[in-house]
Amino acid sequence: MARVFSGIQPSGEMHIGNWLGAIQNWVALQDAHDALYCIVDQHAITGSYDPASLASRTREMAISLLAAGLDPERSPLYVQSHVPEHTELAWLLTSVTPLGELERMTQFKDKSQRTESIPAGLLSYPILMAADILLYRAERVPVGDDQLQHLELAREIARRWNATFASDAPVFPEPQPILTTASRIMGLDGEAKMSKSLGNTVGVTESPEAIWQKLRPAKTDPARQTKRDPGTPEICNLYALHRHFSPAETVEHVAEQCRTAGWGCIDCKRVLSDNMAAALAPIRERSAELTASPERVDAILADGATRARRLAQETMLVVRERMGFLREG
Ligand code: TRP
């Protein structure tokens, strides 16, 4: 079975954008792949962040992932900082990566423009990401399209390292992306991708009432000023969500009611809210159980780290030897 690796930042509770855009796919990939999943807390410190909540956000993300159906027996789930080989490999790769390749990354260019003092970690972020993947010699990486450039750089890093240090027998496969079919999920403001930092999300464990409170004021087709104005479902963000959460007949009915101004947006939102709450109910229940036993969650993460580390250590023995380091006596 091909090895799959992916990582997610510890943003706390998962939102439906993460779930539809990535995590459902992570869950599905477990069946036919040898998967490892990592909560990348060391990536999360490359911008300004709150140290007081990092640990709880990390555990909350683990709970969301488990509640969404990751099976830690089959696919080790662990925290990046619990496996120190990630940063060791990242340093070795940093030493052989041209600065220009990092400066070209669009995410770096965007983020560095918005900060006055740019942490070096923001620049080397994609090297740590390459190290995450290469450490397990992963062949496939489920990612969003915003990470494709980083993955391309990871392939370049693998290629160059192989050519320099292992031209007789390549150590690292060149990791290929797996793109999800769910296109990027827009936030409830209808303006930007759903993102915790923009406050336009619905969390996967929110109560039916909380979901309704968020959907009720959400932005719809601006042509629908009043109930009597017909709209265009294809340009409405909430219609896009119906396609993920409602059965096919409902999706069709909703579209018809929008085009003919049969329903008002509020009617459409009510149905979406009910269907969303129903779809998320099992995640919410499992999440509540896990939240009640944090020691169980920590034990799962510890077991994941032990299994991941075993694989990481095997790779590092080869990497250190190939790069010429003196072996510890
Ligand atoms: N950079 C990724 C993101 O922000 C997270 C990530 C870190 C990752 N390491 C990874 C994704 C390795 C895939 C593989 O979404």
Coordinates of C-alpha atoms and ligand atoms in Angstrom, one line a residue:
M1 CA 0.0 0.0 0.0
A2 CA 1.3 3.4 -0.9
R3 CA 2.3 5.6 2.0
V4 CA 0.2 8.7 2.5
F5 CA 1.1 11.6 4.8
S6 CA -0.7 14.8 5.6
G7 CA -0.6 17.5 8.2
I8 CA -3.1 20.0 9.7
Q9 CA -2.4 23.1 11.9
P10 CA -3.7 23.0 15.5
S11 CA -6.3 25.7 15.0
G12 CA -8.5 24.2 17.7
E13 CA -11.8 22.8 16.7
M14 CA -12.1 21.8 13.1
H15 CA -14.5 23.7 10.9
I16 CA -16.7 22.4 8.0
G17 CA -14.3 23.9 5.5
N18 CA -11.5 21.6 6.9
W19 CA -13.9 18.7 7.1
L20 CA -15.3 18.9 3.5
G21 CA -12.1 20.1 1.9
A22 CA -9.6 17.7 3.5
I23 CA -10.5 15.5 6.4
Q24 CA -13.3 13.5 4.8
N25 CA -10.6 12.6 2.2
W26 CA -8.1 11.7 4.9
V27 CA -10.7 9.3 6.4
A28 CA -11.4 7.7 3.0
L29 CA -7.7 7.3 2.2
Q30 CA -7.1 5.1 5.2
D31 CA -8.8 2.2 3.5
A32 CA -6.3 1.6 0.7
H33 CA -3.2 3.4 2.0
D34 CA -0.7 3.2 4.7
A35 CA -1.5 6.6 6.1
L36 CA 0.1 8.8 8.8
Y37 CA -1.5 12.0 10.0
C38 CA 0.2 14.8 11.9
I39 CA -0.9 17.9 13.8
V40 CA 1.7 20.4 12.8
D41 CA 2.2 22.5 15.9
Q42 CA 5.7 23.6 14.9
H43 CA 4.3 25.1 11.7
A44 CA 1.8 27.0 13.9
I45 CA 4.5 29.0 15.6
T46 CA 5.9 30.7 12.5
G47 CA 3.5 33.6 12.9
S48 CA 2.4 35.4 16.0
Y49 CA 0.5 33.0 18.2
D50 CA -0.8 32.4 21.7
P51 CA 1.4 30.0 23.6
A52 CA -1.2 29.7 26.4
S53 CA -3.7 28.0 24.1
L54 CA -1.3 26.0 21.8
A55 CA -1.6 22.8 23.8
S56 CA -5.4 22.9 24.1
R57 CA -5.8 23.8 20.4
T58 CA -3.6 20.8 19.6
R59 CA -5.6 18.4 21.7
E60 CA -8.9 19.8 20.4
M61 CA -7.8 19.3 16.8
A62 CA -6.9 15.7 17.7
I63 CA -10.3 15.2 19.1
S64 CA -12.0 16.6 16.0
L65 CA -9.9 14.3 13.8
L66 CA -10.7 11.2 15.8
A67 CA -14.4 12.2 16.0
A68 CA -14.5 12.7 12.2
G69 CA -13.4 9.1 11.7
L70 CA -9.6 8.8 11.7
D71 CA -8.8 5.4 13.0
P72 CA -5.6 5.6 15.0
E73 CA -5.1 1.8 15.0
R74 CA -4.7 1.9 11.2
S75 CA -3.3 5.4 10.7
P76 CA -1.0 6.8 13.4
L77 CA -2.2 10.2 14.5
Y78 CA 0.5 12.3 16.3
V79 CA 1.8 15.7 17.2
Q80 CA 4.8 17.0 15.1
S81 CA 6.8 18.3 18.1
H82 CA 6.6 14.8 19.7
V83 CA 8.8 13.4 17.0
P84 CA 12.0 15.5 17.1
E85 CA 13.3 14.0 13.8
H86 CA 11.0 16.4 11.9
T87 CA 13.1 19.4 12.9
E88 CA 16.4 17.5 12.6
L89 CA 15.6 16.6 9.0
A90 CA 14.3 20.1 8.3
W91 CA 17.7 21.5 9.4
L92 CA 19.6 19.1 7.1
L93 CA 17.4 20.1 4.2
T94 CA 17.7 23.8 5.1
S95 CA 21.4 23.5 4.6
V96 CA 21.1 22.4 1.0
T97 CA 18.1 24.5 -0.2
P98 CA 18.7 27.6 -2.2
L99 CA 17.3 30.8 -0.6
G100 CA 15.8 31.9 -3.9
E101 CA 13.4 28.9 -4.0
L102 CA 12.0 29.9 -0.6
E103 CA 11.6 33.5 -1.5
R104 CA 9.6 32.6 -4.6
M105 CA 6.8 30.9 -2.6
T106 CA 3.6 32.9 -3.0
Q107 CA 2.4 32.1 0.6
F108 CA 5.7 33.6 1.9
K109 CA 5.4 36.6 -0.3
D110 CA 1.8 37.2 0.9
K111 CA 2.4 36.7 4.5
S112 CA 5.7 38.6 4.7
Q113 CA 4.1 41.6 3.1
R114 CA 1.7 41.7 6.0
T115 CA 4.4 41.6 8.7
E116 CA 7.0 44.2 9.6
S117 CA 9.5 41.8 11.2
I118 CA 9.6 38.6 9.2
P119 CA 10.5 35.5 11.3
A120 CA 13.0 33.3 9.5
G121 CA 10.6 30.4 10.2
L122 CA 8.1 31.9 7.9
L123 CA 10.6 31.6 5.1
S124 CA 11.7 28.0 6.0
Y125 CA 8.1 26.8 6.6
P126 CA 8.1 24.8 3.3
I127 CA 11.3 23.0 4.3
L128 CA 9.7 21.8 7.5
M129 CA 6.8 20.7 5.5
A130 CA 9.1 18.8 3.0
A131 CA 10.8 17.2 6.0
D132 CA 7.4 16.0 7.4
I133 CA 6.7 14.2 4.2
L134 CA 10.1 12.9 3.3
L135 CA 10.8 11.6 6.8
Y136 CA 8.2 8.9 6.1
R137 CA 9.1 8.6 2.5
A138 CA 5.5 9.3 1.7
E139 CA 4.4 8.9 -1.9
R140 CA 1.0 10.7 -1.8
V141 CA 0.0 13.8 0.0
P142 CA -3.6 15.0 0.2
V143 CA -3.5 18.8 0.2
G144 CA -5.5 21.8 -0.7
D145 CA -4.6 23.7 -3.9
D146 CA -3.0 26.5 -1.7
Q147 CA -0.3 23.9 -0.8
L148 CA 0.6 22.7 -4.2
Q149 CA 3.5 25.0 -4.6
H150 CA 5.0 23.8 -1.3
L151 CA 4.6 20.3 -2.4
E152 CA 6.3 21.0 -5.7
L153 CA 9.2 22.4 -3.7
A154 CA 9.2 19.2 -1.6
R155 CA 9.6 17.2 -4.8
E156 CA 12.5 19.5 -5.9
I157 CA 14.2 19.1 -2.5
A158 CA 13.8 15.3 -2.7
R159 CA 15.2 15.2 -6.2
R160 CA 18.2 17.4 -5.4
W161 CA 19.0 15.5 -2.2
N162 CA 18.8 12.1 -4.0
A163 CA 21.1 13.4 -6.7
T164 CA 23.6 14.8 -4.3
F165 CA 23.7 12.2 -1.6
A166 CA 22.2 9.0 -3.0
S167 CA 22.6 9.1 -6.8
D168 CA 23.1 5.3 -6.8
A169 CA 19.9 4.5 -5.0
P170 CA 17.4 7.3 -4.3
V171 CA 16.2 7.5 -0.7
F172 CA 13.2 9.8 -1.1
P173 CA 10.3 9.2 -3.4
E174 CA 9.0 12.4 -5.1
P175 CA 5.7 13.0 -3.2
Q176 CA 2.6 13.5 -5.4
P177 CA -0.4 15.5 -4.4
I178 CA -3.9 14.1 -4.0
L179 CA -6.4 17.0 -4.6
T180 CA -9.8 16.7 -3.0
T181 CA -12.9 16.9 -5.2
A182 CA -14.5 19.4 -2.9
S183 CA -13.5 22.8 -4.3
R184 CA -12.5 25.4 -1.7
I185 CA -15.2 26.0 0.8
M186 CA -16.1 29.7 1.1
G187 CA -16.7 31.3 4.5
L188 CA -20.2 32.4 5.6
D189 CA -19.3 36.0 4.6
G190 CA -19.2 34.7 1.0
E191 CA -16.0 36.7 0.5
A192 CA -13.0 34.5 1.4
K193 CA -12.1 30.9 2.0
M194 CA -13.5 29.6 5.2
S195 CA -10.8 30.2 7.8
K196 CA -10.8 30.4 11.6
S197 CA -8.8 33.6 11.6
L198 CA -11.5 35.3 9.5
G199 CA -14.3 34.3 11.9
N200 CA -16.4 33.0 9.0
T201 CA -16.6 29.3 9.9
V202 CA -19.0 26.7 11.3
G203 CA -17.3 24.3 13.7
V204 CA -18.0 20.6 13.3
T205 CA -19.1 20.3 16.9
E206 CA -21.4 23.3 17.0
S207 CA -24.9 22.7 18.4
P208 CA -27.9 22.9 16.0
E209 CA -28.9 26.2 17.6
A210 CA -25.4 27.7 17.2
I211 CA -25.4 26.5 13.5
W212 CA -28.7 28.3 12.9
Q213 CA -27.4 31.5 14.6
K214 CA -24.5 31.5 12.1
L215 CA -26.4 30.6 9.0
R216 CA -29.2 33.0 9.6
P217 CA -27.2 36.2 8.9
A218 CA -25.0 34.5 6.2
K219 CA -24.5 36.2 2.9
T220 CA -26.6 35.0 -0.1
D221 CA -27.1 36.1 -3.7
P222 CA -27.2 39.9 -3.4
A223 CA -29.9 40.0 -6.2
R224 CA -32.4 38.6 -3.6
Q225 CA -33.1 41.9 -1.8
T226 CA -36.6 40.6 -0.8
K227 CA -38.4 37.3 -0.9
R228 CA -39.9 38.2 -4.2
D229 CA -36.6 38.7 -6.1
P230 CA -35.5 35.6 -7.9
G231 CA -31.9 34.5 -7.5
T232 CA -29.1 32.5 -9.1
P233 CA -28.3 29.4 -6.9
E234 CA -25.0 28.8 -8.6
I235 CA -23.6 32.1 -7.3
C236 CA -25.0 31.6 -3.8
N237 CA -22.5 30.3 -1.2
L238 CA -25.3 28.6 0.8
Y239 CA -26.4 26.7 -2.2
A240 CA -22.8 25.4 -2.4
L241 CA -23.2 24.1 1.1
H242 CA -26.6 22.5 0.3
R243 CA -24.7 20.4 -2.3
H244 CA -22.5 19.1 0.5
F245 CA -25.1 18.6 3.2
S246 CA -28.5 18.0 1.6
P247 CA -29.9 15.1 -0.4
A248 CA -30.0 15.5 -4.2
E249 CA -33.8 16.1 -4.3
T250 CA -33.5 18.9 -1.8
V251 CA -30.7 20.5 -3.7
E252 CA -32.8 20.5 -6.8
H253 CA -35.9 21.8 -4.9
V254 CA -33.9 24.6 -3.3
A255 CA -32.4 25.7 -6.7
E256 CA -35.9 25.8 -8.2
Q257 CA -37.3 27.8 -5.2
C258 CA -34.4 30.3 -5.5
R259 CA -34.8 30.8 -9.3
T260 CA -38.6 31.3 -9.0
A261 CA -38.6 33.3 -5.8
G262 CA -40.8 30.6 -4.2
W263 CA -38.8 30.5 -1.0
G264 CA -37.1 33.3 0.7
C265 CA -33.4 32.9 1.6
I266 CA -34.4 32.3 5.2
D267 CA -36.5 29.2 4.2
C268 CA -33.5 27.8 2.4
K269 CA -31.2 28.5 5.3
R270 CA -33.6 26.7 7.7
V271 CA -33.4 23.5 5.7
L272 CA -29.6 23.8 5.3
S273 CA -29.2 24.3 9.0
D274 CA -31.3 21.2 9.8
N275 CA -29.4 19.0 7.4
M276 CA -26.0 20.4 8.5
A277 CA -26.8 19.7 12.1
A278 CA -27.9 16.2 11.3
A279 CA -24.8 15.4 9.3
L280 CA -22.5 16.8 12.1
A281 CA -24.4 15.1 15.0
P282 CA -22.3 11.9 15.0
I283 CA -19.0 14.0 15.1
R284 CA -20.5 16.1 17.9
E285 CA -21.3 13.1 20.0
R286 CA -17.9 11.4 19.5
S287 CA -16.2 14.6 20.2
A288 CA -18.1 15.1 23.5
E289 CA -17.0 11.6 24.6
L290 CA -13.4 12.2 23.8
T291 CA -13.4 15.7 25.4
A292 CA -14.6 14.0 28.6
S293 CA -11.5 11.7 28.6
P294 CA -8.5 13.8 27.6
E295 CA -6.1 11.1 29.0
R296 CA -7.4 8.7 26.3
V297 CA -6.7 11.3 23.6
D298 CA -3.2 11.9 25.0
A299 CA -2.6 8.1 25.0
I300 CA -3.7 7.8 21.4
L301 CA -1.3 10.7 20.4
A302 CA 1.6 9.1 22.4
D303 CA 1.1 5.8 20.7
G304 CA 1.0 7.6 17.3
A305 CA 4.2 9.4 18.1
T306 CA 5.9 6.1 19.1
R307 CA 5.0 4.4 15.9
A308 CA 5.8 7.5 13.7
R309 CA 9.1 7.9 15.5
R310 CA 10.2 4.3 14.7
L311 CA 9.7 5.0 11.0
A312 CA 11.4 8.5 11.3
Q313 CA 14.4 7.0 13.0
E314 CA 14.9 4.5 10.2
T315 CA 15.0 7.2 7.7
M316 CA 17.3 9.4 9.7
L317 CA 19.9 6.6 10.1
V318 CA 20.1 6.5 6.3
V319 CA 20.1 10.2 5.9
R320 CA 22.8 10.9 8.4
E321 CA 25.0 8.2 6.9
R322 CA 24.5 9.5 3.4
M323 CA 25.3 13.0 4.4
G324 CA 28.5 11.8 6.0
F325 CA 28.0 12.4 9.7
L326 CA 30.1 10.4 12.2
R327 CA 28.0 7.8 13.8
E328 CA 27.5 8.0 17.5
G329 CA 29.8 5.4 19.1
Ligands
TRP1 N1 1.2 23.6 5.3 C1 0.0 22.8 5.5 C2 -1.2 23.7 5.6 O1 -1.1 24.8 6.1 C3 0.1 21.9 6.7 C4 1.2 20.9 6.6 C5 2.4 20.9 7.3 C6 1.2 19.8 5.7 N2 3.1 19.8 6.9 C7 2.5 19.1 5.9 C8 0.4 19.3 4.7 C9 2.8 18.0 5.2 C10 0.7 18.1 4.0 C11 2.0 17.5 4.3 O2 -2.3 23.3 5.2

